[in-house]
mmCIF file with all atom_site columns, C-alpha atoms in Angstrom:
data_model
loop_
_atom_site.group_PDB
_atom_site.id
_atom_site.type_symbol
_atom_site.label_atom_id
_atom_site.label_alt_id
_atom_site.label_comp_id
_atom_site.label_asym_id
_atom_site.label_entity_id
_atom_site.label_seq_id
_atom_site.pdbx_PDB_ins_code
_atom_site.Cartn_x
_atom_site.Cartn_y
_atom_site.Cartn_z
_atom_site.occupancy
_atom_site.B_iso_or_equiv
_atom_site.pdbx_formal_charge
_atom_site.auth_seq_id
_atom_site.auth_comp_id
_atom_site.auth_asym_id
_atom_site.auth_atom_id
_atom_site.pdbx_PDB_model_num
ATOM 1   C CA . ALA N 1 1   ? 2.690   15.929  14.065  1.00 75.00 ? 1   ALA N CA 1
ATOM 2   C CA . GLN N 1 2   ? 2.683   15.703  10.326  1.00 81.00 ? 2   GLN N CA 1
ATOM 3   C CA . SER N 1 3   ? -0.349  15.066  8.188   1.00 88.00 ? 3   SER N CA 1
ATOM 4   C CA . VAL N 1 4   ? -1.442  15.213  4.587   1.00 93.00 ? 4   VAL N CA 1
ATOM 5   C CA . THR N 1 5   ? -4.879  16.038  3.205   1.00 95.00 ? 5   THR N CA 1
ATOM 6   C CA . GLN N 1 6   ? -5.767  15.230  -0.363  1.00 97.00 ? 6   GLN N CA 1
ATOM 7   C CA . LEU N 1 7   ? -8.845  17.121  -1.481  1.00 94.00 ? 7   LEU N CA 1
ATOM 8   C CA . GLY N 1 8   ? -11.098 15.010  -3.646  1.00 92.00 ? 8   GLY N CA 1
ATOM 9   C CA . SER N 1 9   ? -11.017 11.242  -3.488  1.00 94.00 ? 9   SER N CA 1
ATOM 10  C CA . HIS N 1 10  ? -11.939 11.062  -7.151  1.00 97.00 ? 10  HIS N CA 1
ATOM 11  C CA . VAL N 1 11  ? -11.094 13.391  -10.034 1.00 97.00 ? 11  VAL N CA 1
ATOM 12  C CA . SER N 1 12  ? -12.374 12.900  -13.579 1.00 97.00 ? 12  SER N CA 1
ATOM 13  C CA . VAL N 1 13  ? -10.953 14.671  -16.618 1.00 97.00 ? 13  VAL N CA 1
ATOM 14  C CA . SER N 1 14  ? -11.155 14.340  -20.373 1.00 97.00 ? 14  SER N CA 1
ATOM 15  C CA . GLU N 1 15  ? -8.169  13.311  -22.397 1.00 97.00 ? 15  GLU N CA 1
ATOM 16  C CA . GLY N 1 16  ? -6.113  16.421  -23.183 1.00 97.00 ? 16  GLY N CA 1
ATOM 17  C CA . ALA N 1 17  ? -7.505  18.413  -20.254 1.00 97.00 ? 17  ALA N CA 1
ATOM 18  C CA . LEU N 1 18  ? -5.536  19.838  -17.365 1.00 97.00 ? 18  LEU N CA 1
ATOM 19  C CA . VAL N 1 19  ? -4.970  17.543  -14.415 1.00 98.00 ? 19  VAL N CA 1
ATOM 20  C CA . LEU N 1 20  ? -4.961  19.137  -10.949 1.00 98.00 ? 20  LEU N CA 1
ATOM 21  C CA . LEU N 1 21  ? -4.691  16.975  -7.850  1.00 98.00 ? 21  LEU N CA 1
ATOM 22  C CA . ARG N 1 22  ? -4.670  18.840  -4.560  1.00 98.00 ? 22  ARG N CA 1
ATOM 23  C CA . CYS N 1 23  ? -2.511  18.177  -1.526  1.00 96.00 ? 23  CYS N CA 1
ATOM 24  C CA . ASN N 1 24  ? -2.173  20.174  1.670   1.00 95.00 ? 24  ASN N CA 1
ATOM 25  C CA . TYR N 1 25  ? 0.272   19.266  4.386   1.00 92.00 ? 25  TYR N CA 1
ATOM 26  C CA . SER N 1 26  ? 0.797   20.008  8.018   1.00 88.00 ? 26  SER N CA 1
ATOM 27  C CA . SER N 1 27  ? 4.279   19.929  9.463   1.00 78.00 ? 27  SER N CA 1
ATOM 28  C CA . SER N 1 28  ? 6.016   21.740  12.302  1.00 72.00 ? 28  SER N CA 1
ATOM 29  C CA . VAL N 1 29  ? 9.341   21.569  10.502  1.00 73.00 ? 29  VAL N CA 1
ATOM 30  C CA . PRO N 1 30  ? 10.285  22.080  6.841   1.00 73.00 ? 30  PRO N CA 1
ATOM 31  C CA . PRO N 1 31  ? 8.920   19.019  5.120   1.00 81.00 ? 31  PRO N CA 1
ATOM 32  C CA . TYR N 1 32  ? 9.978   16.751  2.353   1.00 88.00 ? 32  TYR N CA 1
ATOM 33  C CA . LEU N 1 33  ? 7.001   16.165  0.063   1.00 91.00 ? 33  LEU N CA 1
ATOM 34  C CA . PHE N 1 34  ? 6.363   13.399  -2.421  1.00 93.00 ? 34  PHE N CA 1
ATOM 35  C CA . TRP N 1 35  ? 3.827   12.342  -5.002  1.00 97.00 ? 35  TRP N CA 1
ATOM 36  C CA . TYR N 1 36  ? 3.510   8.644   -5.781  1.00 97.00 ? 36  TYR N CA 1
ATOM 37  C CA . VAL N 1 37  ? 1.323   6.918   -8.357  1.00 97.00 ? 37  VAL N CA 1
ATOM 38  C CA . GLN N 1 38  ? -0.195  3.461   -8.021  1.00 95.00 ? 38  GLN N CA 1
ATOM 39  C CA . TYR N 1 39  ? -1.508  1.617   -11.053 1.00 93.00 ? 39  TYR N CA 1
ATOM 40  C CA . PRO N 1 40  ? -3.961  -1.242  -10.490 1.00 87.00 ? 40  PRO N CA 1
ATOM 41  C CA . ASN N 1 41  ? -2.358  -4.255  -8.837  1.00 82.00 ? 41  ASN N CA 1
ATOM 42  C CA . GLN N 1 42  ? 1.038   -2.592  -8.688  1.00 87.00 ? 42  GLN N CA 1
ATOM 43  C CA . GLY N 1 43  ? 3.281   -0.957  -6.124  1.00 90.00 ? 43  GLY N CA 1
ATOM 44  C CA . LEU N 1 44  ? 3.868   2.746   -5.685  1.00 94.00 ? 44  LEU N CA 1
ATOM 45  C CA . GLN N 1 45  ? 6.040   4.613   -8.147  1.00 95.00 ? 45  GLN N CA 1
ATOM 46  C CA . LEU N 1 46  ? 7.629   7.949   -7.340  1.00 94.00 ? 46  LEU N CA 1
ATOM 47  C CA . LEU N 1 47  ? 6.418   10.773  -9.580  1.00 96.00 ? 47  LEU N CA 1
ATOM 48  C CA . LEU N 1 48  ? 8.356   13.620  -7.982  1.00 94.00 ? 48  LEU N CA 1
ATOM 49  C CA . LYS N 1 49  ? 9.655   14.972  -4.686  1.00 91.00 ? 49  LYS N CA 1
ATOM 50  C CA . TYR N 1 50  ? 10.278  18.333  -3.067  1.00 89.00 ? 50  TYR N CA 1
ATOM 51  C CA . THR N 1 51  ? 13.408  18.693  -0.969  1.00 80.00 ? 51  THR N CA 1
ATOM 52  C CA . SER N 1 52  ? 13.713  22.513  -0.747  1.00 76.00 ? 52  SER N CA 1
ATOM 53  C CA . ALA N 1 53  ? 16.046  22.905  -3.744  1.00 74.00 ? 53  ALA N CA 1
ATOM 54  C CA . ALA N 1 54  ? 13.328  24.495  -5.909  1.00 83.00 ? 54  ALA N CA 1
ATOM 55  C CA . THR N 1 55  ? 9.668   25.249  -5.323  1.00 88.00 ? 55  THR N CA 1
ATOM 56  C CA . LEU N 1 56  ? 8.580   24.019  -8.763  1.00 94.00 ? 56  LEU N CA 1
ATOM 57  C CA . VAL N 1 57  ? 9.395   20.370  -9.130  1.00 94.00 ? 57  VAL N CA 1
ATOM 58  C CA . LYS N 1 58  ? 9.233   18.457  -12.368 1.00 95.00 ? 58  LYS N CA 1
ATOM 59  C CA . GLY N 1 59  ? 8.640   14.757  -12.338 1.00 95.00 ? 59  GLY N CA 1
ATOM 60  C CA . ILE N 1 60  ? 8.137   11.865  -14.677 1.00 94.00 ? 60  ILE N CA 1
ATOM 61  C CA . ASN N 1 61  ? 5.421   11.516  -17.318 1.00 93.00 ? 61  ASN N CA 1
ATOM 62  C CA . GLY N 1 62  ? 4.952   15.296  -17.660 1.00 96.00 ? 62  GLY N CA 1
ATOM 63  C CA . PHE N 1 63  ? 3.793   15.894  -14.081 1.00 97.00 ? 63  PHE N CA 1
ATOM 64  C CA . GLU N 1 64  ? 4.946   18.779  -11.938 1.00 97.00 ? 64  GLU N CA 1
ATOM 65  C CA . ALA N 1 65  ? 4.118   20.180  -8.522  1.00 97.00 ? 65  ALA N CA 1
ATOM 66  C CA . GLU N 1 66  ? 4.617   23.523  -6.849  1.00 94.00 ? 66  GLU N CA 1
ATOM 67  C CA . PHE N 1 67  ? 5.494   23.918  -3.188  1.00 93.00 ? 67  PHE N CA 1
ATOM 68  C CA . LYS N 1 68  ? 3.698   26.890  -1.642  1.00 92.00 ? 68  LYS N CA 1
ATOM 69  C CA . LYS N 1 69  ? 4.715   27.399  1.940   1.00 89.00 ? 69  LYS N CA 1
ATOM 70  C CA . SER N 1 70  ? 2.203   30.195  2.569   1.00 90.00 ? 70  SER N CA 1
ATOM 71  C CA . GLU N 1 71  ? -0.623  27.878  1.520   1.00 92.00 ? 71  GLU N CA 1
ATOM 72  C CA . THR N 1 72  ? 0.989   24.683  2.909   1.00 92.00 ? 72  THR N CA 1
ATOM 73  C CA . SER N 1 73  ? 0.185   23.102  -0.425  1.00 94.00 ? 73  SER N CA 1
ATOM 74  C CA . PHE N 1 74  ? 1.904   20.822  -2.924  1.00 95.00 ? 74  PHE N CA 1
ATOM 75  C CA . HIS N 1 75  ? -0.598  20.380  -5.748  1.00 97.00 ? 75  HIS N CA 1
ATOM 76  C CA . LEU N 1 76  ? 0.178   18.062  -8.651  1.00 98.00 ? 76  LEU N CA 1
ATOM 77  C CA . THR N 1 77  ? -0.507  19.187  -12.209 1.00 98.00 ? 77  THR N CA 1
ATOM 78  C CA . LYS N 1 78  ? -0.183  17.970  -15.760 1.00 98.00 ? 78  LYS N CA 1
ATOM 79  C CA . PRO N 1 79  ? -1.102  20.215  -18.696 1.00 97.00 ? 79  PRO N CA 1
ATOM 80  C CA . SER N 1 80  ? -2.689  17.514  -20.833 1.00 97.00 ? 80  SER N CA 1
ATOM 81  C CA . ALA N 1 81  ? -4.133  14.258  -19.490 1.00 97.00 ? 81  ALA N CA 1
ATOM 82  C CA . HIS N 1 82  ? -3.534  10.969  -21.230 1.00 96.00 ? 82  HIS N CA 1
ATOM 83  C CA . MET N 1 83  ? -5.552  7.804   -20.869 1.00 96.00 ? 83  MET N CA 1
ATOM 84  C CA . SER N 1 84  ? -2.507  6.111   -19.356 1.00 95.00 ? 84  SER N CA 1
ATOM 85  C CA . ASP N 1 85  ? -2.577  8.598   -16.446 1.00 96.00 ? 85  ASP N CA 1
ATOM 86  C CA . ALA N 1 86  ? -5.609  6.871   -14.968 1.00 96.00 ? 86  ALA N CA 1
ATOM 87  C CA . ALA N 1 87  ? -4.401  5.599   -11.597 1.00 97.00 ? 87  ALA N CA 1
ATOM 88  C CA . GLU N 1 88  ? -4.429  6.397   -7.900  1.00 97.00 ? 88  GLU N CA 1
ATOM 89  C CA . TYR N 1 89  ? -2.198  9.223   -6.723  1.00 98.00 ? 89  TYR N CA 1
ATOM 90  C CA . PHE N 1 90  ? -0.808  9.656   -3.243  1.00 97.00 ? 90  PHE N CA 1
ATOM 91  C CA . CYS N 1 91  ? 0.740   12.703  -1.654  1.00 96.00 ? 91  CYS N CA 1
ATOM 92  C CA . ALA N 1 92  ? 3.151   12.010  1.205   1.00 93.00 ? 92  ALA N CA 1
ATOM 93  C CA . VAL N 1 93  ? 5.179   13.991  3.723   1.00 90.00 ? 93  VAL N CA 1
ATOM 94  C CA . SER N 1 94  ? 8.324   13.245  5.669   1.00 85.00 ? 94  SER N CA 1
ATOM 95  C CA . ALA N 1 95  ? 9.784   15.592  8.246   1.00 73.00 ? 95  ALA N CA 1
ATOM 96  C CA . GLU N 1 96  ? 13.338  14.357  7.978   1.00 70.00 ? 96  GLU N CA 1
ATOM 97  C CA . ALA N 1 97  ? 15.408  12.753  5.321   1.00 61.00 ? 97  ALA N CA 1
ATOM 98  C CA . GLY N 1 98  ? 14.712  9.058   5.130   1.00 61.00 ? 98  GLY N CA 1
ATOM 99  C CA . THR N 1 99  ? 12.047  8.821   7.801   1.00 78.00 ? 99  THR N CA 1
ATOM 100 C CA . ALA N 1 100 ? 8.717   7.154   7.328   1.00 86.00 ? 100 ALA N CA 1
ATOM 101 C CA . LEU N 1 101 ? 6.235   8.633   4.921   1.00 90.00 ? 101 LEU N CA 1
ATOM 102 C CA . ILE N 1 102 ? 2.845   9.865   6.031   1.00 91.00 ? 102 ILE N CA 1
ATOM 103 C CA . PHE N 1 103 ? 0.416   9.392   3.182   1.00 94.00 ? 103 PHE N CA 1
ATOM 104 C CA . GLY N 1 104 ? -2.787  11.109  2.228   1.00 95.00 ? 104 GLY N CA 1
ATOM 105 C CA . LYS N 1 105 ? -5.843  8.984   1.507   1.00 95.00 ? 105 LYS N CA 1
ATOM 106 C CA . GLY N 1 106 ? -5.220  9.099   -2.223  1.00 96.00 ? 106 GLY N CA 1
ATOM 107 C CA . THR N 1 107 ? -7.013  10.511  -5.248  1.00 97.00 ? 107 THR N CA 1
ATOM 108 C CA . THR N 1 108 ? -8.243  8.292   -8.039  1.00 97.00 ? 108 THR N CA 1
ATOM 109 C CA . LEU N 1 109 ? -7.815  9.937   -11.430 1.00 97.00 ? 109 LEU N CA 1
ATOM 110 C CA . SER N 1 110 ? -10.112 8.860   -14.233 1.00 97.00 ? 110 SER N CA 1
ATOM 111 C CA . VAL N 1 111 ? -9.460  9.949   -17.813 1.00 97.00 ? 111 VAL N CA 1
ATOM 112 C CA . SER N 1 112 ? -12.184 9.711   -20.433 1.00 96.00 ? 112 SER N CA 1
ATOM 113 C CA . SER N 1 113 ? -11.826 9.904   -24.187 1.00 93.00 ? 113 SER N CA 1
ATOM 114 C CA . ASP P 2 1   ? 10.757  -2.296  -11.733 1.00 83.00 ? 1   ASP P CA 1
ATOM 115 C CA . SER P 2 2   ? 11.864  -0.585  -8.503  1.00 86.00 ? 2   SER P CA 1
ATOM 116 C CA . GLY P 2 3   ? 14.459  -3.197  -7.603  1.00 92.00 ? 3   GLY P CA 1
ATOM 117 C CA . VAL P 2 4   ? 12.619  -4.091  -4.392  1.00 96.00 ? 4   VAL P CA 1
ATOM 118 C CA . THR P 2 5   ? 11.275  -7.634  -4.354  1.00 97.00 ? 5   THR P CA 1
ATOM 119 C CA . GLN P 2 6   ? 8.568   -9.076  -2.159  1.00 97.00 ? 6   GLN P CA 1
ATOM 120 C CA . THR P 2 7   ? 7.386   -12.629 -1.727  1.00 97.00 ? 7   THR P CA 1
ATOM 121 C CA . PRO P 2 8   ? 4.881   -14.084 -1.858  1.00 97.00 ? 8   PRO P CA 1
ATOM 122 C CA . LYS P 2 9   ? 2.686   -12.016 -4.145  1.00 96.00 ? 9   LYS P CA 1
ATOM 123 C CA . HIS P 2 10  ? -0.522  -13.435 -2.685  1.00 97.00 ? 10  HIS P CA 1
ATOM 124 C CA . LEU P 2 11  ? -1.211  -15.177 0.587   1.00 97.00 ? 11  LEU P CA 1
ATOM 125 C CA . ILE P 2 12  ? -4.494  -16.695 1.691   1.00 98.00 ? 12  ILE P CA 1
ATOM 126 C CA . THR P 2 13  ? -4.777  -18.021 5.214   1.00 97.00 ? 13  THR P CA 1
ATOM 127 C CA . ALA P 2 14  ? -7.209  -18.524 8.061   1.00 98.00 ? 14  ALA P CA 1
ATOM 128 C CA . THR P 2 15  ? -7.881  -16.575 11.219  1.00 98.00 ? 15  THR P CA 1
ATOM 129 C CA . GLY P 2 16  ? -5.522  -17.392 14.054  1.00 97.00 ? 16  GLY P CA 1
ATOM 130 C CA . GLN P 2 17  ? -2.684  -18.378 11.765  1.00 98.00 ? 17  GLN P CA 1
ATOM 131 C CA . ARG P 2 18  ? 0.794   -16.895 11.423  1.00 98.00 ? 18  ARG P CA 1
ATOM 132 C CA . VAL P 2 19  ? 2.468   -15.788 8.199   1.00 98.00 ? 19  VAL P CA 1
ATOM 133 C CA . THR P 2 20  ? 5.810   -14.360 7.157   1.00 98.00 ? 20  THR P CA 1
ATOM 134 C CA . LEU P 2 21  ? 6.258   -11.794 4.408   1.00 98.00 ? 21  LEU P CA 1
ATOM 135 C CA . ARG P 2 22  ? 9.670   -11.320 2.871   1.00 98.00 ? 22  ARG P CA 1
ATOM 136 C CA . CYS P 2 23  ? 11.324  -8.287  1.333   1.00 98.00 ? 23  CYS P CA 1
ATOM 137 C CA . SER P 2 24  ? 14.647  -7.800  -0.429  1.00 98.00 ? 24  SER P CA 1
ATOM 138 C CA . PRO P 2 25  ? 15.690  -4.150  -0.723  1.00 96.00 ? 25  PRO P CA 1
ATOM 139 C CA . ARG P 2 26  ? 17.429  -2.555  -3.676  1.00 94.00 ? 26  ARG P CA 1
ATOM 140 C CA . SER P 2 27  ? 21.109  -3.277  -3.900  1.00 93.00 ? 27  SER P CA 1
ATOM 141 C CA . GLY P 2 28  ? 22.935  -0.821  -1.625  1.00 88.00 ? 28  GLY P CA 1
ATOM 142 C CA . ASP P 2 29  ? 19.883  0.327   0.323   1.00 91.00 ? 29  ASP P CA 1
ATOM 143 C CA . LEU P 2 30  ? 20.315  -0.030  4.063   1.00 90.00 ? 30  LEU P CA 1
ATOM 144 C CA . SER P 2 31  ? 16.855  0.977   5.242   1.00 91.00 ? 31  SER P CA 1
ATOM 145 C CA . VAL P 2 32  ? 13.666  -1.057  4.919   1.00 94.00 ? 32  VAL P CA 1
ATOM 146 C CA . TYR P 2 33  ? 10.162  0.179   5.665   1.00 94.00 ? 33  TYR P CA 1
ATOM 147 C CA . TRP P 2 34  ? 6.942   -1.791  5.964   1.00 97.00 ? 34  TRP P CA 1
ATOM 148 C CA . TYR P 2 35  ? 3.566   -0.262  5.136   1.00 97.00 ? 35  TYR P CA 1
ATOM 149 C CA . GLN P 2 36  ? 0.026   -1.616  5.235   1.00 97.00 ? 36  GLN P CA 1
ATOM 150 C CA . GLN P 2 37  ? -2.589  -0.535  2.706   1.00 95.00 ? 37  GLN P CA 1
ATOM 151 C CA . SER P 2 38  ? -6.223  -1.236  3.501   1.00 93.00 ? 38  SER P CA 1
ATOM 152 C CA . LEU P 2 39  ? -9.483  0.232   2.263   1.00 88.00 ? 39  LEU P CA 1
ATOM 153 C CA . ASP P 2 40  ? -10.468 1.722   5.616   1.00 88.00 ? 40  ASP P CA 1
ATOM 154 C CA . GLN P 2 41  ? -7.051  2.860   6.924   1.00 89.00 ? 41  GLN P CA 1
ATOM 155 C CA . GLY P 2 42  ? -5.295  3.773   3.697   1.00 92.00 ? 42  GLY P CA 1
ATOM 156 C CA . LEU P 2 43  ? -1.500  3.543   3.586   1.00 94.00 ? 43  LEU P CA 1
ATOM 157 C CA . GLN P 2 44  ? 0.006   3.304   7.043   1.00 95.00 ? 44  GLN P CA 1
ATOM 158 C CA . PHE P 2 45  ? 3.609   3.042   8.152   1.00 94.00 ? 45  PHE P CA 1
ATOM 159 C CA . LEU P 2 46  ? 4.295   -0.003  10.290  1.00 96.00 ? 46  LEU P CA 1
ATOM 160 C CA . ILE P 2 47  ? 7.998   -0.203  11.058  1.00 95.00 ? 47  ILE P CA 1
ATOM 161 C CA . GLN P 2 48  ? 11.452  0.749   9.787   1.00 92.00 ? 48  GLN P CA 1
ATOM 162 C CA . TYR P 2 49  ? 14.786  -1.020  10.020  1.00 93.00 ? 49  TYR P CA 1
ATOM 163 C CA . TYR P 2 50  ? 18.172  0.439   9.249   1.00 90.00 ? 50  TYR P CA 1
ATOM 164 C CA . ASN P 2 51  ? 21.184  -1.814  8.786   1.00 91.00 ? 51  ASN P CA 1
ATOM 165 C CA . GLY P 2 52  ? 19.712  -4.518  10.966  1.00 93.00 ? 52  GLY P CA 1
ATOM 166 C CA . GLU P 2 53  ? 18.354  -2.365  13.760  1.00 92.00 ? 53  GLU P CA 1
ATOM 167 C CA . GLU P 2 54  ? 14.845  -1.102  14.397  1.00 93.00 ? 54  GLU P CA 1
ATOM 168 C CA . ARG P 2 55  ? 14.762  2.616   13.726  1.00 89.00 ? 55  ARG P CA 1
ATOM 169 C CA . ALA P 2 56  ? 11.129  3.710   13.944  1.00 88.00 ? 56  ALA P CA 1
ATOM 170 C CA . LYS P 2 57  ? 7.748   2.267   14.763  1.00 91.00 ? 57  LYS P CA 1
ATOM 171 C CA . GLY P 2 58  ? 4.412   3.338   13.441  1.00 91.00 ? 58  GLY P CA 1
ATOM 172 C CA . ASN P 2 59  ? 0.968   1.839   13.858  1.00 86.00 ? 59  ASN P CA 1
ATOM 173 C CA . ILE P 2 60  ? 2.194   -1.715  14.209  1.00 94.00 ? 60  ILE P CA 1
ATOM 174 C CA . LEU P 2 61  ? 0.138   -4.138  16.276  1.00 95.00 ? 61  LEU P CA 1
ATOM 175 C CA . GLU P 2 62  ? 1.785   -6.173  19.010  1.00 96.00 ? 62  GLU P CA 1
ATOM 176 C CA . ARG P 2 63  ? 0.851   -9.315  17.050  1.00 97.00 ? 63  ARG P CA 1
ATOM 177 C CA . PHE P 2 64  ? 3.131   -8.116  14.261  1.00 97.00 ? 64  PHE P CA 1
ATOM 178 C CA . SER P 2 65  ? 6.916   -8.122  14.337  1.00 97.00 ? 65  SER P CA 1
ATOM 179 C CA . ALA P 2 66  ? 9.728   -7.632  11.890  1.00 97.00 ? 66  ALA P CA 1
ATOM 180 C CA . GLN P 2 67  ? 13.446  -8.054  11.565  1.00 97.00 ? 67  GLN P CA 1
ATOM 181 C CA . GLN P 2 68  ? 16.225  -7.221  9.154   1.00 97.00 ? 68  GLN P CA 1
ATOM 182 C CA . PHE P 2 69  ? 18.922  -9.788  8.560   1.00 97.00 ? 69  PHE P CA 1
ATOM 183 C CA . PRO P 2 70  ? 22.676  -9.299  7.941   1.00 96.00 ? 70  PRO P CA 1
ATOM 184 C CA . ASP P 2 71  ? 22.121  -9.572  4.188   1.00 95.00 ? 71  ASP P CA 1
ATOM 185 C CA . LEU P 2 72  ? 19.622  -6.678  4.626   1.00 95.00 ? 72  LEU P CA 1
ATOM 186 C CA . HIS P 2 73  ? 16.523  -8.577  3.590   1.00 97.00 ? 73  HIS P CA 1
ATOM 187 C CA . SER P 2 74  ? 13.613  -8.147  5.950   1.00 98.00 ? 74  SER P CA 1
ATOM 188 C CA . GLU P 2 75  ? 10.717  -10.251 7.145   1.00 98.00 ? 75  GLU P CA 1
ATOM 189 C CA . LEU P 2 76  ? 7.394   -9.129  8.564   1.00 98.00 ? 76  LEU P CA 1
ATOM 190 C CA . ASN P 2 77  ? 5.741   -11.681 10.820  1.00 98.00 ? 77  ASN P CA 1
ATOM 191 C CA . LEU P 2 78  ? 2.000   -11.482 11.384  1.00 98.00 ? 78  LEU P CA 1
ATOM 192 C CA . SER P 2 79  ? 0.491   -13.760 14.020  1.00 97.00 ? 79  SER P CA 1
ATOM 193 C CA . SER P 2 80  ? -2.940  -14.554 15.479  1.00 97.00 ? 80  SER P CA 1
ATOM 194 C CA . LEU P 2 81  ? -4.369  -13.239 12.255  1.00 98.00 ? 81  LEU P CA 1
ATOM 195 C CA . GLU P 2 82  ? -7.771  -11.580 12.211  1.00 97.00 ? 82  GLU P CA 1
ATOM 196 C CA . LEU P 2 83  ? -10.100 -10.783 9.325   1.00 96.00 ? 83  LEU P CA 1
ATOM 197 C CA . GLY P 2 84  ? -9.146  -7.134  9.651   1.00 95.00 ? 84  GLY P CA 1
ATOM 198 C CA . ASP P 2 85  ? -5.511  -7.908  8.865   1.00 97.00 ? 85  ASP P CA 1
ATOM 199 C CA . SER P 2 86  ? -6.453  -8.544  5.248   1.00 97.00 ? 86  SER P CA 1
ATOM 200 C CA . ALA P 2 87  ? -4.565  -5.883  3.313   1.00 97.00 ? 87  ALA P CA 1
ATOM 201 C CA . LEU P 2 88  ? -1.785  -5.149  0.891   1.00 96.00 ? 88  LEU P CA 1
ATOM 202 C CA . TYR P 2 89  ? 1.590   -5.061  2.628   1.00 97.00 ? 89  TYR P CA 1
ATOM 203 C CA . PHE P 2 90  ? 4.331   -3.035  1.003   1.00 97.00 ? 90  PHE P CA 1
ATOM 204 C CA . CYS P 2 91  ? 8.011   -2.980  1.629   1.00 97.00 ? 91  CYS P CA 1
ATOM 205 C CA . ALA P 2 92  ? 10.097  0.029   0.639   1.00 95.00 ? 92  ALA P CA 1
ATOM 206 C CA . SER P 2 93  ? 13.807  0.675   0.786   1.00 94.00 ? 93  SER P CA 1
ATOM 207 C CA . SER P 2 94  ? 16.060  3.716   0.787   1.00 90.00 ? 94  SER P CA 1
ATOM 208 C CA . VAL P 2 95  ? 19.702  4.492   1.262   1.00 82.00 ? 95  VAL P CA 1
ATOM 209 C CA . LEU P 2 96  ? 19.201  6.698   4.360   1.00 69.00 ? 96  LEU P CA 1
ATOM 210 C CA . ALA P 2 97  ? 22.641  8.230   4.333   1.00 59.00 ? 97  ALA P CA 1
ATOM 211 C CA . SER P 2 98  ? 22.973  10.792  7.120   1.00 54.00 ? 98  SER P CA 1
ATOM 212 C CA . GLY P 2 99  ? 22.711  14.340  5.945   1.00 51.00 ? 99  GLY P CA 1
ATOM 213 C CA . ARG P 2 100 ? 21.037  13.528  2.669   1.00 59.00 ? 100 ARG P CA 1
ATOM 214 C CA . ALA P 2 101 ? 17.816  15.391  2.074   1.00 56.00 ? 101 ALA P CA 1
ATOM 215 C CA . GLY P 2 102 ? 14.690  13.573  1.038   1.00 64.00 ? 102 GLY P CA 1
ATOM 216 C CA . ASP P 2 103 ? 15.898  10.034  0.528   1.00 79.00 ? 103 ASP P CA 1
ATOM 217 C CA . THR P 2 104 ? 13.504  8.451   -1.920  1.00 86.00 ? 104 THR P CA 1
ATOM 218 C CA . GLN P 2 105 ? 11.718  5.319   -0.832  1.00 91.00 ? 105 GLN P CA 1
ATOM 219 C CA . TYR P 2 106 ? 11.353  2.697   -3.529  1.00 93.00 ? 106 TYR P CA 1
ATOM 220 C CA . PHE P 2 107 ? 8.387   0.409   -3.143  1.00 95.00 ? 107 PHE P CA 1
ATOM 221 C CA . GLY P 2 108 ? 8.049   -3.250  -3.907  1.00 96.00 ? 108 GLY P CA 1
ATOM 222 C CA . PRO P 2 109 ? 5.007   -4.729  -5.665  1.00 95.00 ? 109 PRO P CA 1
ATOM 223 C CA . GLY P 2 110 ? 3.403   -5.737  -2.383  1.00 96.00 ? 110 GLY P CA 1
ATOM 224 C CA . THR P 2 111 ? 2.008   -8.901  -0.819  1.00 97.00 ? 111 THR P CA 1
ATOM 225 C CA . ARG P 2 112 ? -1.758  -9.218  -0.796  1.00 96.00 ? 112 ARG P CA 1
ATOM 226 C CA . LEU P 2 113 ? -2.848  -10.979 2.379   1.00 97.00 ? 113 LEU P CA 1
ATOM 227 C CA . THR P 2 114 ? -6.338  -12.428 2.620   1.00 97.00 ? 114 THR P CA 1
ATOM 228 C CA . VAL P 2 115 ? -7.471  -13.779 5.967   1.00 97.00 ? 115 VAL P CA 1
ATOM 229 C CA . LEU P 2 116 ? -10.554 -16.018 5.775   1.00 96.00 ? 116 LEU P CA 1
#
C-alpha cells in the first residue's frame, strides 16, 4: 500500500528565507510523486511532479524537489520565501500513471515580513 | 484556472437530504476523479471514472454514488446526508492515456457542502 507522510503540519519562515517542506513516501513500486499547493478558498494547483525522468524536479514559482530513493523522500524547497507563498502544501503519491492520488495531511506555510 | 469546472460552489442542506455535485473535466480529458477534503480526514480519494466507466474506488460510502456521462461530465450523488459529510468536494481530471507516465490531475475549485 502507498502512503505519504508530511513532517510538520505548520512551517513558519521569514520572507527571503529558505523554504523546506518535508515529504516521505511508502510505495512497493516505483512511485509518481507530486506537490500541490492550495491557496485559501481555492482548488489544488500542481507545483511539480516526479516521473523518474530526473531526480531533481523544478516546478512553478521557484520551487523544486529532489527524489531520494534511498531515503524515500521528496522534499520541497525554495531558496527564498515570498509572502505570496503562504498557503497549504500537499505531497501526493501515485503508483501508476493516472491512478488516484494518495495525499499527505498537508503542511501550512506561513511567511512573515 | 485549471479548466475543470464544478457546480455549485457552495451547498447548504439538511441531514437526510440528497444532493448532486457536478463536474466538467478539461477539454480532452477522459478521466474524472472525486476527492473529499475534511478537517479530520484530510484529502481522500472517493472514486474514478474513465470514459464513462468506473475505474477505481476509494473510501466512498455506500450512500454516495457517481457517474460519468457520454459528454464526459460527471456527477457525484450524496444521499441520506449526515453532519459528518460536510466537506469540500473536489473533482479532478486527467488524460489517462495508456503508457503515459505520471498523468497530471487538474483540480477544480471544489464544492463546499455544509450539512446542518
